[in-house]
Structure formats: C-alpha cells, structure tokens
Amino acid sequence: MSPEEKCPRSEALSALVDNELLEPDRGALATHVTGCPICAPVLAEFKQLRDSFVALPEVAAGVDIASLVDRRIAAIAGIAKPQSRPQRWRWWQVGPAALGGALSLSLGVYLGSALMLGSQVTAQPAALQMAAFTAIPPGALCPVLQACNSMGH
Amino acid sequence: MLGSDGPDDDWVRRAQAGDREAFSELVRRHQDRVFRYLLRMLGSHEDALELTQDAFIKAWQALPQWQPEAQFRTWLFRIANNTALDALRRRKLVEFVPLENSFDTPSSEPDPERQAQATQEVRQLEANMKKLAPEHRQILLLREVEEMTYEEIGRVLSLSEGTVKSRLARARAALIEIYARSRP
C-alpha cells in the first residue's frame, strides 16, 4: 500500500509541508497529525523528502550561455556580430593605386615604343619582311651573289 | 541605464524592442536555473546545455507575446518545461539515461563519514527521481528545487492550484514508494 492510500489527508499534508495551507485548516491539521498514527508518519516522510532535496548540490552550466544564445540569434537574423557595415571605396583609398597603375602603363608604353623605334624591323619595307618566304631565308649563306639580290637591289 | 540587479520587466521591455544586449542580461540572470532544471529533467549535461540555449532562443522569438502581467521567470520556465517535454517525447526517454557524474557533492562537510553518507543520499535521490514519471519529476523540481509557489507552478504547467496541490502530493507519494522499493 502506498502512503497516499494509507492516509486520506496526504494532499493536505503535502500542502502543509509546502506552507500552502491557510488558517484555520493549517492549525486544525497540525493538531490532528500529532494524535494520528496514520498521518504522522506520512508527514514525517514528506518532511524527510523535502530535506533530501535541500541536500542536492548546486549545478551550473559552466559556460556563458548568453553569448552562445546571442550568436545563435544573430545567425538566425542573418546579422554578423560585431555588426559590420558594407565596405565602400573612397577616392582617396583607390587614388594612389590608380596613379601607380597609370604610371606603370605609361612607362611600359614608352619603353616599348623606344625599343620598336630603335629596331631594324620597323625600318624594313613590307616586302623585305616577307623575305622569310623566299628561296633563301634571311641569315642563310648566298651560293651566288645574284641569289641574294632577289629584290633587285 | 538599468542596473544589473533591477527587475526583469525593464530588461524584458528593452529586449522586446529588439535590444539583444538586454536579452543577454536576462539570459545571464536565468541561465543557471533553466540549465539546472533541464539537467535534472533530462539527466544529460550536453542535452541540458543544448536545450537551455533552445529554450532561450524560443523565448527570444516569443518575446513579442510576453505580457507585463506575466512574471518573466515563470514564463521562461514554461518555455523550458515545454522544451524538455518535447525533447523527451522526441527521444522517447521514458526511463532516463544514467546521470553523468557532473554533480558535485557538497564540499562544506567536514566529517568524511557524513560526507560519504550525504553523497550516497544525493545519488539515491537522483536515481529515484529518474524513475519518476516526467509529470511528477517536473512538479517536484519546480517546488523543491526552484522553490516556486503553487500559483507559480500552476502558471508554468498551465494547471489550477488545486491540481498542483494534488499532483504534488501524488508525486511525493510516488517518490516515497520508489524509495521503499529500492530499500533492501
């Protein structure tokens, strides 16, 4: 048999332990319990149970749940923390790079032009440049003098 | 600027307006209580840690529905309790997995013999609590550990005070019965 079945006042006794009974019920039950062989042990067991809960050790998460929750809320909302604004380029940020690039390009064109002007290739007529397709390519030895004068020079 | 020891309501109103720092303050105030409750309901440190976060996320999302008449703690515990019950249903944990050895024993006990006895009693209580039905375990934890009044428990569990009273008595009787059965 359970204590509940044995004692018809278990609800009231439970409330008495919890200090949730109002007068005059509280006083009347307390008086009854002192002389009742059924209710007295039930009340004692309820009180013992309460004491055993008091002995339970404190437990803590051991981590900062607030920061974990905040990160998850930010992720749900699609907000990165710390909140960063989209990067906008300013002219003073790109100016030096643009100037450097332009100078490099100009220097390259200048040097390239100077090399081209100094070379023989540009000075040669178009027909002479096609000499690669003649019977004797440029740089080859002439078997006879006329063979190298195919252009009529 | 609100003091960190001020009432919850002011912080809740700020959080309702989207102030995440105010909500973080609320989390810090209640995280250990919610974690403790979920740990004892579920029996697993990792599960409790994860569900504590879930409960706070749900609270953040439900903040627009919070009414100033509701005490934030009981409102939060209602969410935490539902989170725990959902997890129990999802994982079909009728009998809980063994509690991990994460509970420290009281350190202020000078007598080793008494300390050993106290440790044994705590373990016995934890083991017997695991055998209780979830509705008995939750109401006992809210009363004995969280020290809530019948009215507060009623708000958390959506029960009348009369039902809280009878269910608590039944939960206590059930736990005493488990103690009696576990004795050699």
Coordinates of C-alpha atoms in Angstrom, one line a residue:
Chain A
M1 CA 0.0 0.0 0.0
S2 CA 1.2 3.4 -0.8
P3 CA 1.3 6.2 1.8
E4 CA -1.3 8.0 -0.4
E5 CA -3.7 5.1 0.1
K6 CA -3.0 4.8 3.7
C7 CA -3.5 8.5 4.5
P8 CA -6.7 10.2 3.3
R9 CA -5.1 13.6 4.1
S10 CA -1.9 13.3 2.0
E11 CA -2.8 16.2 -0.2
A12 CA -3.3 18.5 2.8
L13 CA -0.2 17.1 4.5
S14 CA 1.8 17.8 1.3
A15 CA 0.4 21.4 1.3
L16 CA 1.3 21.7 5.0
V17 CA 4.9 20.9 4.2
D18 CA 4.9 23.5 1.4
N19 CA 3.4 26.1 3.8
E20 CA 0.5 26.5 1.3
L21 CA -2.3 25.8 3.8
L22 CA -4.2 28.8 5.3
E23 CA -5.6 29.1 8.8
P24 CA -7.7 27.6 10.2
D25 CA -7.1 24.5 8.1
R26 CA -3.4 24.6 8.9
G27 CA -3.8 24.7 12.7
A28 CA -6.5 22.0 12.6
L29 CA -4.4 19.6 10.5
A30 CA -1.3 20.2 12.7
T31 CA -3.4 19.3 15.8
H32 CA -4.8 16.2 14.1
V33 CA -1.4 14.9 13.0
T34 CA 0.0 14.9 16.5
G35 CA -2.5 12.3 17.5
C36 CA -3.0 10.4 14.3
P37 CA -0.8 7.2 13.8
I38 CA -1.5 7.2 10.1
C39 CA -0.9 10.9 9.2
A40 CA 2.1 11.5 11.5
P41 CA 4.5 9.1 9.6
V42 CA 3.3 10.4 6.3
L43 CA 4.0 14.0 7.3
A44 CA 7.4 12.8 8.6
E45 CA 8.2 11.2 5.3
F46 CA 7.2 14.3 3.3
K47 CA 9.4 16.4 5.5
Q48 CA 12.3 14.0 5.1
L49 CA 11.8 14.1 1.4
R50 CA 12.0 17.9 1.4
D51 CA 15.2 17.7 3.4
S52 CA 16.8 15.4 0.8
F53 CA 16.1 17.9 -1.9
V54 CA 17.8 20.6 0.1
A55 CA 20.9 18.5 0.1
L56 CA 21.0 18.4 -3.7
P57 CA 24.2 20.2 -4.8
E58 CA 24.0 23.4 -6.9
V59 CA 24.8 22.9 -10.5
A60 CA 25.7 25.4 -13.1
A61 CA 26.2 25.3 -16.9
G62 CA 29.9 26.4 -16.5
V63 CA 29.7 28.4 -19.8
D64 CA 28.4 31.8 -20.8
I65 CA 25.1 30.7 -22.3
A66 CA 24.2 34.3 -23.0
S67 CA 27.0 34.7 -25.6
L68 CA 26.1 31.4 -27.2
V69 CA 22.4 32.4 -27.4
D70 CA 23.3 35.8 -28.8
R71 CA 25.4 34.2 -31.5
R72 CA 22.5 31.9 -32.5
I73 CA 20.1 34.8 -32.5
A74 CA 22.4 36.8 -34.7
A75 CA 22.8 33.8 -37.1
I76 CA 19.0 33.4 -37.3
A77 CA 18.5 37.1 -38.0
G78 CA 21.4 37.0 -40.5
I79 CA 23.3 39.6 -38.6
A80 CA 27.0 39.1 -38.0
K81 CA 28.3 40.3 -34.7
P82 CA 30.1 42.7 -34.4
Q83 CA 27.7 44.3 -36.9
S84 CA 29.8 45.3 -39.8
R85 CA 28.8 47.9 -42.4
P86 CA 29.4 47.0 -46.1
Q87 CA 32.8 48.3 -47.3
R88 CA 32.6 51.4 -49.6
W89 CA 35.6 52.5 -51.5
R90 CA 36.5 56.2 -51.3
W91 CA 38.5 58.1 -54.0
W92 CA 41.4 58.7 -51.6
Q93 CA 41.6 55.0 -51.0
V94 CA 41.8 54.0 -54.7
G95 CA 43.7 57.1 -55.9
P96 CA 47.3 56.1 -55.2
A97 CA 46.8 52.6 -56.6
A98 CA 45.2 54.1 -59.8
L99 CA 48.0 56.6 -60.2
G100 CA 50.7 53.9 -59.7
G101 CA 48.9 51.7 -62.3
A102 CA 48.7 54.6 -64.8
L103 CA 52.4 55.4 -64.4
S104 CA 53.4 51.8 -64.8
L105 CA 51.4 51.5 -68.0
S106 CA 52.8 54.8 -69.4
L107 CA 56.3 53.7 -68.7
G108 CA 55.7 50.4 -70.4
V109 CA 54.3 52.1 -73.5
Y110 CA 57.2 54.5 -73.6
L111 CA 59.9 51.8 -73.2
G112 CA 58.1 49.6 -75.8
S113 CA 58.0 52.4 -78.3
A114 CA 61.6 53.3 -77.8
L115 CA 62.6 49.7 -78.5
M116 CA 60.5 49.5 -81.5
L117 CA 61.9 52.7 -82.9
G118 CA 65.5 51.5 -82.5
S119 CA 64.9 48.1 -84.2
Q120 CA 65.5 47.3 -87.9
V121 CA 62.3 45.5 -88.3
T122 CA 60.1 48.6 -88.4
A123 CA 62.5 50.3 -90.9
Q124 CA 62.3 47.5 -93.4
P125 CA 59.7 47.6 -96.1
A126 CA 56.9 45.2 -96.0
A127 CA 58.2 43.3 -99.0
L128 CA 61.5 42.7 -97.3
Q129 CA 59.7 41.4 -94.1
M130 CA 58.2 38.7 -96.4
A131 CA 61.7 37.6 -97.3
A132 CA 61.2 34.7 -94.9
F133 CA 59.2 33.1 -97.6
T134 CA 61.8 33.5 -100.4
A135 CA 64.1 30.6 -101.6
I136 CA 66.9 31.8 -99.3
P137 CA 65.6 32.9 -95.9
P138 CA 67.3 35.7 -94.0
G139 CA 70.6 34.8 -92.5
A140 CA 71.3 31.9 -94.9
L141 CA 74.6 32.0 -97.0
C142 CA 74.3 33.1 -100.6
P143 CA 75.5 30.5 -103.1
V144 CA 76.0 33.2 -105.7
L145 CA 75.7 36.9 -105.4
Q146 CA 72.6 37.2 -107.6
A147 CA 70.8 34.8 -105.4
C148 CA 70.8 37.3 -102.5
N149 CA 69.7 40.1 -104.7
S150 CA 66.3 38.7 -105.5
M151 CA 64.7 42.0 -104.6
G152 CA 66.6 43.7 -107.4
H153 CA 69.0 45.6 -105.1
Chain B
M1 CA 21.0 52.8 -17.8
L2 CA 19.4 49.9 -16.0
G3 CA 21.2 48.3 -13.0
S4 CA 22.0 44.6 -13.4
D5 CA 20.1 43.9 -10.2
G6 CA 16.9 45.6 -11.3
P7 CA 13.6 43.9 -12.0
D8 CA 13.3 41.6 -15.1
D9 CA 10.4 43.6 -16.5
D10 CA 12.5 46.6 -17.6
W11 CA 15.0 44.3 -19.4
V12 CA 12.2 42.4 -21.0
R13 CA 10.7 45.5 -22.4
R14 CA 14.0 46.5 -23.9
A15 CA 14.5 43.1 -25.3
Q16 CA 11.0 43.2 -26.7
A17 CA 12.1 46.3 -28.6
G18 CA 14.9 44.2 -30.2
D19 CA 17.7 45.1 -27.7
R20 CA 19.9 41.9 -27.8
E21 CA 22.1 43.1 -25.0
A22 CA 19.1 43.4 -22.7
F23 CA 18.1 39.9 -23.6
S24 CA 21.6 38.7 -22.9
E25 CA 21.3 40.2 -19.4
L26 CA 18.1 38.2 -18.9
V27 CA 19.8 35.1 -20.1
R28 CA 22.6 35.6 -17.6
R29 CA 20.1 36.1 -14.8
H30 CA 18.2 32.9 -15.5
Q31 CA 20.6 30.6 -17.4
D32 CA 21.7 28.6 -14.3
R33 CA 18.2 28.0 -13.1
V34 CA 17.0 26.9 -16.5
F35 CA 20.1 24.7 -17.0
R36 CA 19.7 23.1 -13.6
Y37 CA 16.0 22.3 -14.3
L38 CA 16.7 20.8 -17.7
L39 CA 19.7 18.8 -16.4
R40 CA 17.5 17.2 -13.7
M41 CA 14.7 16.6 -16.2
L42 CA 16.9 15.1 -18.9
G43 CA 19.9 13.7 -17.0
S44 CA 22.4 14.7 -19.6
H45 CA 24.8 17.7 -19.3
E46 CA 25.1 18.1 -23.1
D47 CA 21.4 17.8 -23.7
A48 CA 20.7 20.3 -20.9
L49 CA 23.2 22.7 -22.3
E50 CA 21.7 22.5 -25.8
L51 CA 18.1 22.7 -24.7
T52 CA 18.9 25.6 -22.4
Q53 CA 20.0 27.5 -25.5
D54 CA 17.0 26.3 -27.4
A55 CA 14.7 27.5 -24.6
F56 CA 16.2 31.0 -24.7
I57 CA 16.0 31.2 -28.5
K58 CA 12.3 30.2 -28.2
A59 CA 11.9 32.9 -25.5
W60 CA 13.5 35.5 -27.8
Q61 CA 11.2 34.6 -30.6
A62 CA 8.1 34.6 -28.3
L63 CA 9.0 37.9 -26.6
P64 CA 6.5 39.9 -28.7
Q65 CA 3.8 37.8 -27.0
W66 CA 5.1 38.4 -23.4
Q67 CA 2.6 40.4 -21.3
P68 CA 3.8 42.6 -18.4
E69 CA 1.3 40.7 -16.2
A70 CA 3.4 37.5 -16.6
Q71 CA 6.4 37.0 -14.3
F72 CA 9.3 36.5 -16.7
R73 CA 10.7 33.6 -14.6
T74 CA 7.6 31.6 -14.8
W75 CA 7.0 32.5 -18.4
L76 CA 10.6 31.3 -19.2
F77 CA 10.1 28.1 -17.2
R78 CA 7.0 27.4 -19.1
I79 CA 9.0 27.5 -22.3
A80 CA 11.9 25.5 -20.8
N81 CA 9.4 22.9 -19.5
N82 CA 7.8 22.5 -22.9
T83 CA 11.2 22.2 -24.5
A84 CA 12.1 19.4 -22.0
L85 CA 8.9 17.6 -22.7
D86 CA 9.3 17.9 -26.4
A87 CA 12.8 16.5 -26.2
L88 CA 11.6 13.6 -24.0
R89 CA 8.9 12.8 -26.5
R90 CA 11.2 13.1 -29.4
R91 CA 13.8 10.9 -27.9
K92 CA 11.3 8.6 -26.3
L93 CA 13.1 8.7 -23.0
V94 CA 10.7 7.2 -20.6
E95 CA 13.4 5.9 -18.4
F96 CA 16.2 8.4 -18.4
V97 CA 19.8 7.7 -19.3
P98 CA 22.1 7.5 -16.3
L99 CA 23.0 10.8 -14.8
E100 CA 26.6 11.8 -15.6
N101 CA 29.0 12.3 -12.7
S102 CA 28.8 16.0 -13.2
F103 CA 27.0 16.7 -9.9
D104 CA 29.5 17.8 -7.3
T105 CA 28.9 16.7 -3.7
P106 CA 28.6 19.3 -1.0
S107 CA 32.1 20.4 -0.1
S108 CA 31.4 22.0 3.3
E109 CA 31.0 18.7 5.0
P110 CA 34.0 18.2 7.4
D111 CA 33.2 14.7 8.5
P112 CA 34.2 12.1 5.8
E113 CA 31.7 9.5 7.0
R114 CA 28.9 12.1 7.0
Q115 CA 30.1 13.4 3.6
A116 CA 30.0 9.9 2.2
Q117 CA 26.5 9.4 3.6
A118 CA 25.3 12.7 2.1
T119 CA 26.8 11.7 -1.3
Q120 CA 25.0 8.4 -1.1
E121 CA 21.7 10.1 -0.2
V122 CA 22.1 12.6 -3.1
R123 CA 22.8 9.7 -5.6
Q124 CA 19.9 7.8 -4.2
L125 CA 17.6 10.8 -4.7
E126 CA 18.9 11.4 -8.3
A127 CA 18.4 7.7 -9.1
N128 CA 14.9 7.6 -7.7
M129 CA 13.9 10.8 -9.4
K130 CA 14.9 9.2 -12.7
K131 CA 12.3 6.5 -12.1
L132 CA 9.5 9.0 -11.6
A133 CA 7.1 9.9 -14.4
P134 CA 8.0 13.2 -16.1
E135 CA 4.9 15.0 -14.8
H136 CA 5.9 14.0 -11.3
R137 CA 9.5 14.9 -11.7
Q138 CA 8.8 18.3 -13.2
I139 CA 6.4 19.4 -10.5
L140 CA 8.7 18.2 -7.7
L141 CA 11.7 20.0 -9.3
L142 CA 9.7 23.2 -9.6
R143 CA 8.6 23.0 -6.0
E144 CA 11.6 21.6 -4.2
V145 CA 14.5 22.9 -6.3
E146 CA 13.1 26.1 -7.8
E147 CA 11.0 26.8 -4.7
M148 CA 8.0 28.0 -6.7
T149 CA 4.7 28.6 -5.1
Y150 CA 1.6 26.6 -6.1
E151 CA 0.4 29.7 -8.1
E152 CA 3.8 29.9 -10.0
I153 CA 3.8 26.2 -10.7
G154 CA 0.3 26.5 -12.0
R155 CA 1.4 29.2 -14.4
V156 CA 4.4 27.1 -15.6
L157 CA 2.4 23.9 -16.1
S158 CA -1.0 25.5 -17.0
L159 CA -2.7 23.9 -14.1
S160 CA -5.1 25.1 -11.4
E161 CA -3.7 25.5 -7.9
G162 CA -5.9 22.6 -6.8
T163 CA -4.4 20.3 -9.4
V164 CA -0.9 21.5 -8.4
K165 CA -1.7 20.5 -4.8
S166 CA -3.0 17.1 -5.7
R167 CA -0.3 16.3 -8.2
L168 CA 2.4 17.3 -5.8
A169 CA 1.0 15.0 -3.2
R170 CA 0.9 12.2 -5.7
A171 CA 4.4 12.9 -6.9
R172 CA 5.7 12.8 -3.3
A173 CA 3.9 9.6 -2.6
A174 CA 5.3 8.0 -5.8
L175 CA 8.8 9.0 -4.8
I176 CA 8.4 7.6 -1.3
E177 CA 7.1 4.4 -2.9
I178 CA 10.2 4.2 -5.1
Y179 CA 12.4 4.7 -2.0
A180 CA 10.6 1.9 -0.2
R181 CA 11.0 -0.4 -3.2
S182 CA 14.7 0.4 -3.5
R183 CA 15.5 -0.5 0.1
P184 CA 16.9 -4.0 0.6

